[in-house]
Short mmCIF file of C-alpha atoms in Angstrom, two decimals:
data_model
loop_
_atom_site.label_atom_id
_atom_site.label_comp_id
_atom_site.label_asym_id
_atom_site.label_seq_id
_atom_site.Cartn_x
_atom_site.Cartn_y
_atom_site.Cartn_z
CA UNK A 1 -15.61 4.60 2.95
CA UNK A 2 -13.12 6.39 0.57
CA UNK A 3 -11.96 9.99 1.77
CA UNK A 4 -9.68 11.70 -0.02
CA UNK A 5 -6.69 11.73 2.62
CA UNK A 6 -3.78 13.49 0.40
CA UNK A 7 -3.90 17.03 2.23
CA UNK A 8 -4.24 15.40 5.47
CA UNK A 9 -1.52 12.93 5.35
CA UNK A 10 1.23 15.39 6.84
CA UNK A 11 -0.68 14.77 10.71
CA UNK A 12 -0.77 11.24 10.19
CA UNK A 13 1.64 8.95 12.23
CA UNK A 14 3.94 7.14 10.19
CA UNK A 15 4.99 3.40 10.95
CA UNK A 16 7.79 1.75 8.86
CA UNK A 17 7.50 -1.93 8.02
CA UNK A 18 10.47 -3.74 6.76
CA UNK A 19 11.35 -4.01 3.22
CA UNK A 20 10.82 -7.71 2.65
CA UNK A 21 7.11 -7.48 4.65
CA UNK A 22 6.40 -4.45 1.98
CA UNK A 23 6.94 -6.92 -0.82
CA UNK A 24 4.61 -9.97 0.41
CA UNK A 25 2.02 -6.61 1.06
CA UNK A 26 2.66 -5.61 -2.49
CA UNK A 27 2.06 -9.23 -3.60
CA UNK A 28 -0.84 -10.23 -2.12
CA UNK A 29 -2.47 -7.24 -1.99
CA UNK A 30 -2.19 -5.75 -5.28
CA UNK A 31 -0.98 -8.34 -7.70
CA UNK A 32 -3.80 -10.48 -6.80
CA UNK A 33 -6.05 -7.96 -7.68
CA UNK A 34 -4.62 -7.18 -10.82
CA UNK A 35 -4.16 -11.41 -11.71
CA UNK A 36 -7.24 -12.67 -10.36
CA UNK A 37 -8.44 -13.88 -13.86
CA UNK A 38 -12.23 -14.84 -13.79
CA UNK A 39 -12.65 -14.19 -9.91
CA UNK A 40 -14.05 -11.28 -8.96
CA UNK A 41 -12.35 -10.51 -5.77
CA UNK A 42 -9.66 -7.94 -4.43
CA UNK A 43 -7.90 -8.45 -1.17
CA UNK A 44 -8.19 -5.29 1.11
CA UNK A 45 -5.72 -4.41 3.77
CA UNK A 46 -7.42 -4.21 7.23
CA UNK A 47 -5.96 -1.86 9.87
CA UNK A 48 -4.00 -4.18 12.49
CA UNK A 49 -5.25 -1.60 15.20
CA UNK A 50 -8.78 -0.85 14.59
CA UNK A 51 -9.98 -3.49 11.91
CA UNK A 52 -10.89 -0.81 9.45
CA UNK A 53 -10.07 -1.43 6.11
CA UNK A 54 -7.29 0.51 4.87
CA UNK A 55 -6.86 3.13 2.25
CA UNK A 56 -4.31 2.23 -0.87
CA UNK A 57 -1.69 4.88 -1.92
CA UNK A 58 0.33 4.11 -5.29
CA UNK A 59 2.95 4.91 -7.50
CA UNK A 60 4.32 4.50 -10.33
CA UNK A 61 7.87 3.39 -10.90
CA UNK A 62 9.27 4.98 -14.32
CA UNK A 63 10.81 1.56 -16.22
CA UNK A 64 12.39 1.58 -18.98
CA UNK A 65 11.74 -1.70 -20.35
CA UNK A 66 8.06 -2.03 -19.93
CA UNK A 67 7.39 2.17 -19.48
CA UNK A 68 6.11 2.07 -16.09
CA UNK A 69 4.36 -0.47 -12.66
CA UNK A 70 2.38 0.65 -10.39
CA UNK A 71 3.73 -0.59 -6.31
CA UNK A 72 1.65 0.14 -3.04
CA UNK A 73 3.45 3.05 -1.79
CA UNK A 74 1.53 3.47 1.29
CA UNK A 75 -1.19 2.25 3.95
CA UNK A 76 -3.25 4.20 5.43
CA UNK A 77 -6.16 4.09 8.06
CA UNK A 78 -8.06 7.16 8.87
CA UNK A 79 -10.01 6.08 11.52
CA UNK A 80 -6.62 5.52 13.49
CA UNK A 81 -4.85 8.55 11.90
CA UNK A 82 -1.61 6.01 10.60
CA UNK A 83 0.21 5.47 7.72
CA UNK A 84 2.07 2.61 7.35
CA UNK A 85 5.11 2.59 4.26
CA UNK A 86 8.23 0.93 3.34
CA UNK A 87 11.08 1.06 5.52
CA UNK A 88 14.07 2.84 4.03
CA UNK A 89 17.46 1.40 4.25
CA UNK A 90 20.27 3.55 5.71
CA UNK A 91 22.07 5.03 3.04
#
């Protein structure tokens, strides 16, 4: 079930998680992926609410040194109407 949220996203809720929980979501959710070598798998998020798997939302981070990585930028289940992205530290 892939919708394409983007317009829709303004209604959604939005729950922060905390920076270092982001990373470990990053890691095993898209690295994996992306290094899983002969295996054909890909870990999918599930909604901690619902159970329904969650929609990925990326970007890319302009580098310098290697001209550019892609990092989950969001979570987001429809069914529950949430998006879930990385908490931002107080400036």
């Amino acid at each position: 079930m892939s919708t394409d949220l983007s317009a829709d996203l303004a209604s959604f809720a939005v729950r922060p998680v905390p920076f270092d929980e982001w990373v470990d979501i990053d890691t095993l959710v898209h690295r994996s992926s992306v290094t899983s070598g002969d295996f054909d798998y890909v870990l999918r998020p599930l909604c901690p609410d619902c159970g329904a798997e969650a929609e990925i939302e990326y970007e890319t981070l302009d580098m310098e040194e290697d001209g550019g990585r892609e990092v989950i930028s969001a979570l987001v289940c429809g069914a529950c109407r949430v998006l879930w992205e990385p908490d931002q530290p107080d400036e």
